[in-house]
mmCIF file with all atom_site columns, C-alpha atoms in Angstrom:
data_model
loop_
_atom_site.group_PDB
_atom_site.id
_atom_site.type_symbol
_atom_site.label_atom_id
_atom_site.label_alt_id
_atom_site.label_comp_id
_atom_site.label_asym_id
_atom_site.label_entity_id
_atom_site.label_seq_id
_atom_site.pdbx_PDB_ins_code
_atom_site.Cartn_x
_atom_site.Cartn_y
_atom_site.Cartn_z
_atom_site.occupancy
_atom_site.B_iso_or_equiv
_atom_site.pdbx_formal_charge
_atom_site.auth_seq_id
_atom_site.auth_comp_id
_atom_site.auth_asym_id
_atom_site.auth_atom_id
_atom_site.pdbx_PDB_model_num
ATOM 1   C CA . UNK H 1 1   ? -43.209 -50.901 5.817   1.00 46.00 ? 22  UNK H CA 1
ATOM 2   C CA . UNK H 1 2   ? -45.283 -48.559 3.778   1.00 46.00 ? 23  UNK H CA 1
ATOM 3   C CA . UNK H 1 3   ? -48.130 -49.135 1.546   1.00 54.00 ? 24  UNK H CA 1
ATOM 4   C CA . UNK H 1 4   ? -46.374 -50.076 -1.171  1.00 58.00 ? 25  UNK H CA 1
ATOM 5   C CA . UNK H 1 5   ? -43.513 -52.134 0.261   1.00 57.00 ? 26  UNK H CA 1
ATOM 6   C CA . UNK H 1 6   ? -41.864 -49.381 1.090   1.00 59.00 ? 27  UNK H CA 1
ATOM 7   C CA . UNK H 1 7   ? -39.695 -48.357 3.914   1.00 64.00 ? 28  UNK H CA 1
ATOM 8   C CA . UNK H 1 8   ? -40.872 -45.340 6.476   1.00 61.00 ? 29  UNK H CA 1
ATOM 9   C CA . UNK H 1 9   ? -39.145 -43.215 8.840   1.00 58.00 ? 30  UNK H CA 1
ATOM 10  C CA . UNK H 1 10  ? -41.050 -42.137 12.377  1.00 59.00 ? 31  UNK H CA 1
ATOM 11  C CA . UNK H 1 11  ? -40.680 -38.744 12.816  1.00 58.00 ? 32  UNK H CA 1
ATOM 12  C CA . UNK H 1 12  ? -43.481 -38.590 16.044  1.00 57.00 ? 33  UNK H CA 1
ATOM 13  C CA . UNK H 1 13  ? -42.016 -37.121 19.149  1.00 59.00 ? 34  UNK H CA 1
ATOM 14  C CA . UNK H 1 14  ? -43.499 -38.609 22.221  1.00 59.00 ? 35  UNK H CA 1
ATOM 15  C CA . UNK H 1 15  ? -47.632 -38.636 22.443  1.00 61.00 ? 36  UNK H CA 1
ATOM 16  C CA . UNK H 1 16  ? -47.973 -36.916 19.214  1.00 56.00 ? 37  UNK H CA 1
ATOM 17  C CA . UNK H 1 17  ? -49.532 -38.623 16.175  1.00 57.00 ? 38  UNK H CA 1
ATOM 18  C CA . UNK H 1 18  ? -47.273 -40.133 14.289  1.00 58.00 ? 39  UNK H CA 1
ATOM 19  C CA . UNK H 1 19  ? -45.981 -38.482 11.044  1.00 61.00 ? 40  UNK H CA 1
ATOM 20  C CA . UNK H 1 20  ? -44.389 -41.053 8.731   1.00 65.00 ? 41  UNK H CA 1
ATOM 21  C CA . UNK H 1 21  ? -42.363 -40.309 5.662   1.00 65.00 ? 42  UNK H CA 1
ATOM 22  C CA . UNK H 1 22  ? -40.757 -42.674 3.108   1.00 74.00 ? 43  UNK H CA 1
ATOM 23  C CA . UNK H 1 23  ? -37.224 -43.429 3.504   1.00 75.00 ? 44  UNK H CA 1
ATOM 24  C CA . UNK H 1 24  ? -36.720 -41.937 -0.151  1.00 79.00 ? 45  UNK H CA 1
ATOM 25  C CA . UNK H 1 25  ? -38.178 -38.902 0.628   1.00 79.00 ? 46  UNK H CA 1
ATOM 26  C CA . UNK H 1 26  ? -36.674 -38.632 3.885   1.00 77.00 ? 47  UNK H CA 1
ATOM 27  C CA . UNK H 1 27  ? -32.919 -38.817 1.929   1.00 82.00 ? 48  UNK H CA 1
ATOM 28  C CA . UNK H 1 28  ? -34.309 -36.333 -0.409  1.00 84.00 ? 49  UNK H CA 1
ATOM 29  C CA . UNK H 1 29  ? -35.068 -34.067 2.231   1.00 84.00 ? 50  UNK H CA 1
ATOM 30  C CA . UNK H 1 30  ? -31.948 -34.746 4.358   1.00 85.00 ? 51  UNK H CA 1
ATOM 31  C CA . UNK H 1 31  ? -29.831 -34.106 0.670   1.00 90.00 ? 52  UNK H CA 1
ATOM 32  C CA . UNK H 1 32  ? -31.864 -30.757 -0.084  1.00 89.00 ? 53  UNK H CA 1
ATOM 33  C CA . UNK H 1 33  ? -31.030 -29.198 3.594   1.00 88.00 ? 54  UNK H CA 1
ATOM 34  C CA . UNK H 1 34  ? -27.310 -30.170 4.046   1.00 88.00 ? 55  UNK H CA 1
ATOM 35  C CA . UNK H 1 35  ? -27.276 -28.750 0.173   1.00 88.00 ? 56  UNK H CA 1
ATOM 36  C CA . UNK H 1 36  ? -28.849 -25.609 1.358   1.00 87.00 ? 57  UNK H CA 1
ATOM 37  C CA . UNK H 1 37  ? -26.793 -25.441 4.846   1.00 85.00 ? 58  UNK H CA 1
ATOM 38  C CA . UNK H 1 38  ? -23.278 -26.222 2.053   1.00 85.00 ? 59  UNK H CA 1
ATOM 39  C CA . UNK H 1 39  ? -24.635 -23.415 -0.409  1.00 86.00 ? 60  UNK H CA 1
ATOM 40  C CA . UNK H 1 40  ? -25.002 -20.991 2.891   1.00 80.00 ? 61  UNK H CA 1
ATOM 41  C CA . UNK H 1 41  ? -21.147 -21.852 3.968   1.00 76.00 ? 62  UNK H CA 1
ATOM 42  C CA . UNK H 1 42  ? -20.388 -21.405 0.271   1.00 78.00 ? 63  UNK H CA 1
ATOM 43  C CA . UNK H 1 43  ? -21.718 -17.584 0.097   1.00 72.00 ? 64  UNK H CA 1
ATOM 44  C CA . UNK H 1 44  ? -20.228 -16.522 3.652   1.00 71.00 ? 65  UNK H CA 1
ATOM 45  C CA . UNK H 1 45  ? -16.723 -17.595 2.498   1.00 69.00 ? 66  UNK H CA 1
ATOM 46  C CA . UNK H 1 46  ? -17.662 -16.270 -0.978  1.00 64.00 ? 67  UNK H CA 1
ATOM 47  C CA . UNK H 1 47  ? -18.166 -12.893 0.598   1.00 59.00 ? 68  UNK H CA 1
ATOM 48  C CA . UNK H 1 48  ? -15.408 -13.059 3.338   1.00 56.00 ? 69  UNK H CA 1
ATOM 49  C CA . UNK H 1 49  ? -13.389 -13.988 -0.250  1.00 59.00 ? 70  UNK H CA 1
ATOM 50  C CA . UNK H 1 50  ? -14.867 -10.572 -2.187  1.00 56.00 ? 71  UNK H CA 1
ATOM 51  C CA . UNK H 1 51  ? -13.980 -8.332  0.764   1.00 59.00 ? 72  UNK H CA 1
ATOM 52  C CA . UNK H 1 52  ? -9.875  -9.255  0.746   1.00 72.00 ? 73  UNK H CA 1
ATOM 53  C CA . UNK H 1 53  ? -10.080 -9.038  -2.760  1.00 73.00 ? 74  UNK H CA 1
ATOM 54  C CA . UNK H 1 54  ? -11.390 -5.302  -2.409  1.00 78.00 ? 75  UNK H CA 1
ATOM 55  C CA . UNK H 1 55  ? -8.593  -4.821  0.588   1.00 83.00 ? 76  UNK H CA 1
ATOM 56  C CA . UNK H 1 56  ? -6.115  -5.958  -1.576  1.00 81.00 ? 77  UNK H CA 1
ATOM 57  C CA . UNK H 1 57  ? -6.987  -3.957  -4.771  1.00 82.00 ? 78  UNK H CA 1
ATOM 58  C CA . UNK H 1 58  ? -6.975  -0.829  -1.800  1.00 85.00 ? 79  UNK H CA 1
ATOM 59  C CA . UNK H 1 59  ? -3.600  -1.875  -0.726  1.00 86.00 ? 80  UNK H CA 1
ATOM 60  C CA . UNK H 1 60  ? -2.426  -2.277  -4.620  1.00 84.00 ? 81  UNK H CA 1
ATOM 61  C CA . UNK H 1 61  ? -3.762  1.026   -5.386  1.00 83.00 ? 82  UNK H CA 1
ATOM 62  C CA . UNK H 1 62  ? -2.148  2.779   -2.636  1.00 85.00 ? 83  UNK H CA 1
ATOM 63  C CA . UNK H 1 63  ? 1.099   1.560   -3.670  1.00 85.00 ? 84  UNK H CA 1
ATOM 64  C CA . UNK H 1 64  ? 0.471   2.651   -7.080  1.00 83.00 ? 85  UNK H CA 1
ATOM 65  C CA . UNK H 1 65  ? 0.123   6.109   -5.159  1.00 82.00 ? 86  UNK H CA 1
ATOM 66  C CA . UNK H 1 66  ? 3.834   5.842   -4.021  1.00 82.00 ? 87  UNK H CA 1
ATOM 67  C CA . UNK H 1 67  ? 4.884   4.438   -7.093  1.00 84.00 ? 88  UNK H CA 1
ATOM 68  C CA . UNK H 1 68  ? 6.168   7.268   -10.297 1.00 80.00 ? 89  UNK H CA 1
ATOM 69  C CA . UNK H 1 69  ? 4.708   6.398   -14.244 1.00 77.00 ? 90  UNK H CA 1
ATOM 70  C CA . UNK H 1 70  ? 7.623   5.596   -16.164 1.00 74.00 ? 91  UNK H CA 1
ATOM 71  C CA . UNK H 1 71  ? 6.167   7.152   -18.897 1.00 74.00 ? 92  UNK H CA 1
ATOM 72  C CA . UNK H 1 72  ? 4.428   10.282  -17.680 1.00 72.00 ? 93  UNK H CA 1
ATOM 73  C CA . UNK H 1 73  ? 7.580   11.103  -15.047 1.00 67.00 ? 94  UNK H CA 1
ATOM 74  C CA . UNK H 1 74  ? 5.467   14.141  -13.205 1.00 72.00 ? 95  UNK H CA 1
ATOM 75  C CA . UNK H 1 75  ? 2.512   11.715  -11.579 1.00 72.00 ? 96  UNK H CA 1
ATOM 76  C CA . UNK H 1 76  ? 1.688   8.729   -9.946  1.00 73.00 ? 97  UNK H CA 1
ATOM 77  C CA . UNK H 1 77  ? 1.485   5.464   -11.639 1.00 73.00 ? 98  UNK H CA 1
ATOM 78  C CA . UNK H 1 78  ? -2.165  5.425   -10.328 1.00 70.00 ? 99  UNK H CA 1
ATOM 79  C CA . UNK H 1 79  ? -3.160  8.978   -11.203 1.00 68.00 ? 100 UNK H CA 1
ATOM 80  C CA . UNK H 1 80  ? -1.771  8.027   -14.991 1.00 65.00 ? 101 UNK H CA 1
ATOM 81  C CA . UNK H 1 81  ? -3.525  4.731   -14.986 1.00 62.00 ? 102 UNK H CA 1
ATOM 82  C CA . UNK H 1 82  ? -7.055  6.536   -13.872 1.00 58.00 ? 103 UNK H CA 1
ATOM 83  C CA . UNK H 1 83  ? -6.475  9.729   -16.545 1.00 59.00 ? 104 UNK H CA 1
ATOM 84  C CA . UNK H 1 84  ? -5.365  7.483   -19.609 1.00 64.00 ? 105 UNK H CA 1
ATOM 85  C CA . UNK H 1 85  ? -5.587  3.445   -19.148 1.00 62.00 ? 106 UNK H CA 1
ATOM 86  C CA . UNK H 1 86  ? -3.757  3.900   -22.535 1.00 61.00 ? 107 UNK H CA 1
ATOM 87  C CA . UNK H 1 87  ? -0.956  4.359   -20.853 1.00 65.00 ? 108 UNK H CA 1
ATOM 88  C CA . UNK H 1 88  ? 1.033   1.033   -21.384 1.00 69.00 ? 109 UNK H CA 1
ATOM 89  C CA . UNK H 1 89  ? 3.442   1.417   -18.929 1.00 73.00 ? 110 UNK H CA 1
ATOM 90  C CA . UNK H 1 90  ? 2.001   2.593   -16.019 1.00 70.00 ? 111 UNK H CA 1
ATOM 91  C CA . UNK H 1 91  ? -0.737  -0.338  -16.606 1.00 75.00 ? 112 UNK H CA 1
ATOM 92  C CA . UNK H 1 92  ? 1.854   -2.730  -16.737 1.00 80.00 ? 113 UNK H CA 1
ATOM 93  C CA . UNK H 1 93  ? 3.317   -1.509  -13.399 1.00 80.00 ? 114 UNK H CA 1
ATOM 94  C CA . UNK H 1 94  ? 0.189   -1.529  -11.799 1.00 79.00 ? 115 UNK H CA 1
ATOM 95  C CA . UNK H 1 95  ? -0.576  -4.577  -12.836 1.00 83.00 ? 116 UNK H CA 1
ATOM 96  C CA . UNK H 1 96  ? 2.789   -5.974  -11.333 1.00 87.00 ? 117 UNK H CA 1
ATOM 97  C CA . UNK H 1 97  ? 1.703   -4.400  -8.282  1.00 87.00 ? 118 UNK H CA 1
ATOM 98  C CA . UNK H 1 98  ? -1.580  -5.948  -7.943  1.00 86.00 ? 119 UNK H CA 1
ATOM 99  C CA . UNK H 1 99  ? 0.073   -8.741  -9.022  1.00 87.00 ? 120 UNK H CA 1
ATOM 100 C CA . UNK H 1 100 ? 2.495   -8.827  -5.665  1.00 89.00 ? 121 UNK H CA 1
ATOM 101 C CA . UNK H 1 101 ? 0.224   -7.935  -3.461  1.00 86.00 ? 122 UNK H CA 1
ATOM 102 C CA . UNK H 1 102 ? -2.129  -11.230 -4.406  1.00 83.00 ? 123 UNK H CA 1
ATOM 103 C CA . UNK H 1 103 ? 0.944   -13.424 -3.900  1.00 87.00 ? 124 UNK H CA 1
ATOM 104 C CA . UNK H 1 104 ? 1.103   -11.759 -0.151  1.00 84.00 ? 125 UNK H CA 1
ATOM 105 C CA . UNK H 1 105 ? 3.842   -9.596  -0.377  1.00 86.00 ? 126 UNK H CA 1
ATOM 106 C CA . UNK H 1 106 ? 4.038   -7.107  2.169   1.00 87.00 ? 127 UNK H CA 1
ATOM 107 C CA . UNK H 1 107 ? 4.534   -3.041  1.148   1.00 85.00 ? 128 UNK H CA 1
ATOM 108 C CA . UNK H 1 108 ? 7.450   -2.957  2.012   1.00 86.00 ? 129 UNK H CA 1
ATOM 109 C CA . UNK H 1 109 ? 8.612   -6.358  -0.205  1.00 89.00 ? 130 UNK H CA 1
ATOM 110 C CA . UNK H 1 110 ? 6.467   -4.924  -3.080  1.00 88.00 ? 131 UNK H CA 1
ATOM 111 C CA . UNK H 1 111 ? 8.019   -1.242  -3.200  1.00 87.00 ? 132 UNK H CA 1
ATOM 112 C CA . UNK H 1 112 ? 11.763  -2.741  -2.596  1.00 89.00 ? 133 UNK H CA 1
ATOM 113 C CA . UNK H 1 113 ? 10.842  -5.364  -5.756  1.00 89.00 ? 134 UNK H CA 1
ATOM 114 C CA . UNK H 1 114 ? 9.654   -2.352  -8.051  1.00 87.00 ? 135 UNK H CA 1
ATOM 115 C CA . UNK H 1 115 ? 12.776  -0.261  -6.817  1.00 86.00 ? 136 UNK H CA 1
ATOM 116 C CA . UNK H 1 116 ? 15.292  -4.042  -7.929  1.00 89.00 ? 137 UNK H CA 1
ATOM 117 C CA . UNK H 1 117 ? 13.582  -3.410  -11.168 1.00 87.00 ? 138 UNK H CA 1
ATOM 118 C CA . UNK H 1 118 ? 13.077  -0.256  -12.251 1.00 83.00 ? 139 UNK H CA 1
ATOM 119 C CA . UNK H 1 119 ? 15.845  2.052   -9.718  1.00 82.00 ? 140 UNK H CA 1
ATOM 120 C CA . UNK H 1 120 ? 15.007  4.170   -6.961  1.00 80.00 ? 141 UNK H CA 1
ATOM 121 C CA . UNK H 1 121 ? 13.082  6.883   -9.849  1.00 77.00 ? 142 UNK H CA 1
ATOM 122 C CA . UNK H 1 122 ? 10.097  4.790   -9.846  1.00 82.00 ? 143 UNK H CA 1
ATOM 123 C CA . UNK H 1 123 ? 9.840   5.984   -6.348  1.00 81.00 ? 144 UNK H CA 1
ATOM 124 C CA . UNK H 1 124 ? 7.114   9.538   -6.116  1.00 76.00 ? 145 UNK H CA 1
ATOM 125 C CA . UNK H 1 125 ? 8.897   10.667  -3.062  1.00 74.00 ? 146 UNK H CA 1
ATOM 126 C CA . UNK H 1 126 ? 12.430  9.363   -3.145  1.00 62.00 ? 147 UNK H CA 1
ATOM 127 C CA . UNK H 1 127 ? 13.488  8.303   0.149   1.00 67.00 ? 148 UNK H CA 1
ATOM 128 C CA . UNK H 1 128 ? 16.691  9.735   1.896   1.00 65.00 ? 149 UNK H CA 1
ATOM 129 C CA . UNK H 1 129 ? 20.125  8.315   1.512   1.00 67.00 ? 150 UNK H CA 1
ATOM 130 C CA . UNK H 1 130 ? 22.690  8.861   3.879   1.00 71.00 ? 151 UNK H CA 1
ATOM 131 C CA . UNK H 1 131 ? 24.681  10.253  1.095   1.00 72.00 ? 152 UNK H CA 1
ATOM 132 C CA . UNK H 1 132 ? 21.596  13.108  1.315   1.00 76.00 ? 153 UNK H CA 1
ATOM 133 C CA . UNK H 1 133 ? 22.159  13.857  4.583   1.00 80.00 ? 154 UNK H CA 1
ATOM 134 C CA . UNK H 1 134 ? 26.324  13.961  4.308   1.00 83.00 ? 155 UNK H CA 1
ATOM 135 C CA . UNK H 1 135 ? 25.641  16.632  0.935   1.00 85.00 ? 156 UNK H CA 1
ATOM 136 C CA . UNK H 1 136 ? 23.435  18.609  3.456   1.00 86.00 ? 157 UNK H CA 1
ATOM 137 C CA . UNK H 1 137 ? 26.078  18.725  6.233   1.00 89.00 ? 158 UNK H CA 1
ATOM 138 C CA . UNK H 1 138 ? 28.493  19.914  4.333   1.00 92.00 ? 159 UNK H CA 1
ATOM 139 C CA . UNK H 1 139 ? 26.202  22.794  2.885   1.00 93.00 ? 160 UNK H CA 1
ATOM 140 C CA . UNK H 1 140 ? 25.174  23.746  6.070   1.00 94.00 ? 161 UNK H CA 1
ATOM 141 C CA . UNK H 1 141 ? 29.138  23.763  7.440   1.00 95.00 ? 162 UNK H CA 1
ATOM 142 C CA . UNK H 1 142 ? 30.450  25.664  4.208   1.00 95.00 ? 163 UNK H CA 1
ATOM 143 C CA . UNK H 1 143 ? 27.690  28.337  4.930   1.00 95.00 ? 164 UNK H CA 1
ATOM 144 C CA . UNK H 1 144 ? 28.928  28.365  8.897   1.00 95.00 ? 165 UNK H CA 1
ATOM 145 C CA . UNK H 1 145 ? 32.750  28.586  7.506   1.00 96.00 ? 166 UNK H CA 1
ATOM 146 C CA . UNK H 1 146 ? 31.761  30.961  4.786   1.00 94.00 ? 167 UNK H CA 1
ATOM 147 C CA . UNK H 1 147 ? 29.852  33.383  7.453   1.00 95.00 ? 168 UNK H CA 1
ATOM 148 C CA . UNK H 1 148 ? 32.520  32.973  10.150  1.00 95.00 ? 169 UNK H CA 1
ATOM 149 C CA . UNK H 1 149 ? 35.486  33.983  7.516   1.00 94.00 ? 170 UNK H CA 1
ATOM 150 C CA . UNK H 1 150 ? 32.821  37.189  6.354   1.00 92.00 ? 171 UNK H CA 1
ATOM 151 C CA . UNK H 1 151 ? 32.289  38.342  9.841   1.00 92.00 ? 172 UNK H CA 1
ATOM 152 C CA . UNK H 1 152 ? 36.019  37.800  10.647  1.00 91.00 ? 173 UNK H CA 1
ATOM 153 C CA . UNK H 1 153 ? 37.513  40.203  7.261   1.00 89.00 ? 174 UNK H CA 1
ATOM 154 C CA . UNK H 1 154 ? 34.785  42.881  8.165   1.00 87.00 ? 175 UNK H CA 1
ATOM 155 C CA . UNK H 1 155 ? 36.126  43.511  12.260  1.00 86.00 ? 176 UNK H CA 1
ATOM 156 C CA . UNK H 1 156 ? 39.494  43.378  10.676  1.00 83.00 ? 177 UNK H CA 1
ATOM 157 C CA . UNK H 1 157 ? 39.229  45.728  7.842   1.00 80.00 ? 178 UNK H CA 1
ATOM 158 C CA . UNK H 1 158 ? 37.175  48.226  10.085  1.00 77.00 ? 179 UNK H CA 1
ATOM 159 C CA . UNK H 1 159 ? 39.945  48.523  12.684  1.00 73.00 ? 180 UNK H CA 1
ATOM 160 C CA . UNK H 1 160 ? 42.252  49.190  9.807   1.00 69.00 ? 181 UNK H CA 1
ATOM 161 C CA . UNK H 1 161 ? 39.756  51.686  8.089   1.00 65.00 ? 182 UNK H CA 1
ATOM 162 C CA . UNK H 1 162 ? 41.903  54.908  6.993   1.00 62.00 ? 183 UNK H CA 1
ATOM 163 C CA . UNK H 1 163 ? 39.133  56.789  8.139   1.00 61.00 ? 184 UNK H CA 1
ATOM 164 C CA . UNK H 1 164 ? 40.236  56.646  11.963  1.00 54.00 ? 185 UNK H CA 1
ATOM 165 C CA . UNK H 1 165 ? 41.324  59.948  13.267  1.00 54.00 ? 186 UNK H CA 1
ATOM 166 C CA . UNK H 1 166 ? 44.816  60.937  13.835  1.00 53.00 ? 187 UNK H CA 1
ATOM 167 C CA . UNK H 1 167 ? 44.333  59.718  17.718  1.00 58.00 ? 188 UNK H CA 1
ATOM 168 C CA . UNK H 1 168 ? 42.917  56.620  16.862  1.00 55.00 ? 189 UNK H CA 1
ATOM 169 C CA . UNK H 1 169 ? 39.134  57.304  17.636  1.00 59.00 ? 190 UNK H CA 1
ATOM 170 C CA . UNK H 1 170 ? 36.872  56.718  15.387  1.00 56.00 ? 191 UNK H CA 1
ATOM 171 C CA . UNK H 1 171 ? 35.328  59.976  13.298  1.00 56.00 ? 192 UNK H CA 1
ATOM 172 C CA . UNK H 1 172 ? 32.148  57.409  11.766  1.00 54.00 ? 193 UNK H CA 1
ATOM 173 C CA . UNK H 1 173 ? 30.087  57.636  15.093  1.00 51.00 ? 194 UNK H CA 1
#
């Protein structure tokens, strides 16, 4: 016991003097360091917290990039949303973006759920359909057809050219 009645906690380590506290202020102390040691937890997942907030606002932002304003129609929903943040519509899409990516979407989920709403134009860069590729084909066989049957009426109508000679031979060379 203290002076005063009150309680005391040793705090001597072997042969050195003694150093005795009061029980209150021990708790006091023990309260203000596991407080401090809490707060210090607190701020490291605080700032772990901050930096996938920034990575996710990068993420949104770069699918903004992909992403057409359905109001401007020649630029990026995020180039119209950092030139005019008037711009109701491409807000609102961003926003719906960020919005995705928070929930944990992945790109893929969050381009194919702006694509459900708004059609395959709110793509920048259209992907290609197989329907593309089959239009492309068939340009690039008409043009094979279309030079074959060129090349083929030219050799014909040059061995029937009227300007042969009256042997055959021909007088152009």
């Amino acid at each position: 016991m203290g002076q005063r009645g009150e309680q005391t906690v040793d705090l001597s380590a072997g042969n050195a003097p003694a150093l005795r506290l009061p029980a209150r202020l021990w708790a006091r102390a023990v309260t203000m360091w596991l407080g401090l040691l809490l707060a210090g937890f607190g701020l490291a997942f605080a700032g772990q917290d901050l930096q996938s907030v920034e990575r996710t606002e990068a993420r949104a932002a770069a699918l903004s990039a992909q992403l057409r304003c359905l109001a401007c129609e020649n630029t990026t929903a995020a180039n119209a949303t950092a030139a005019d943040p008037g711009v109701a519509p491409s807000v609102d899409l961003h926003n719906e973006v960020r919005s995705l990516v928070h929930k944990g979407r992945t790109d893929s989920e969050v381009v194919e759920a702006m694509i459900a709403r708004y059609g395959n134009f709110v793509r920048y860069g259209p992907a290609a359909d197989h329907g593309d590729s089959l239009v492309w084909a068939f340009m690039l066989l008409a043009a094979l057809i279309g030079a074959t049957a060129g090349v083929w009426v030219m050799q014909r109508n040059r061995r029937d050219s009227p300007i042969a000679g009256a042997n055959g031979e021909d007088i152009r060379s």
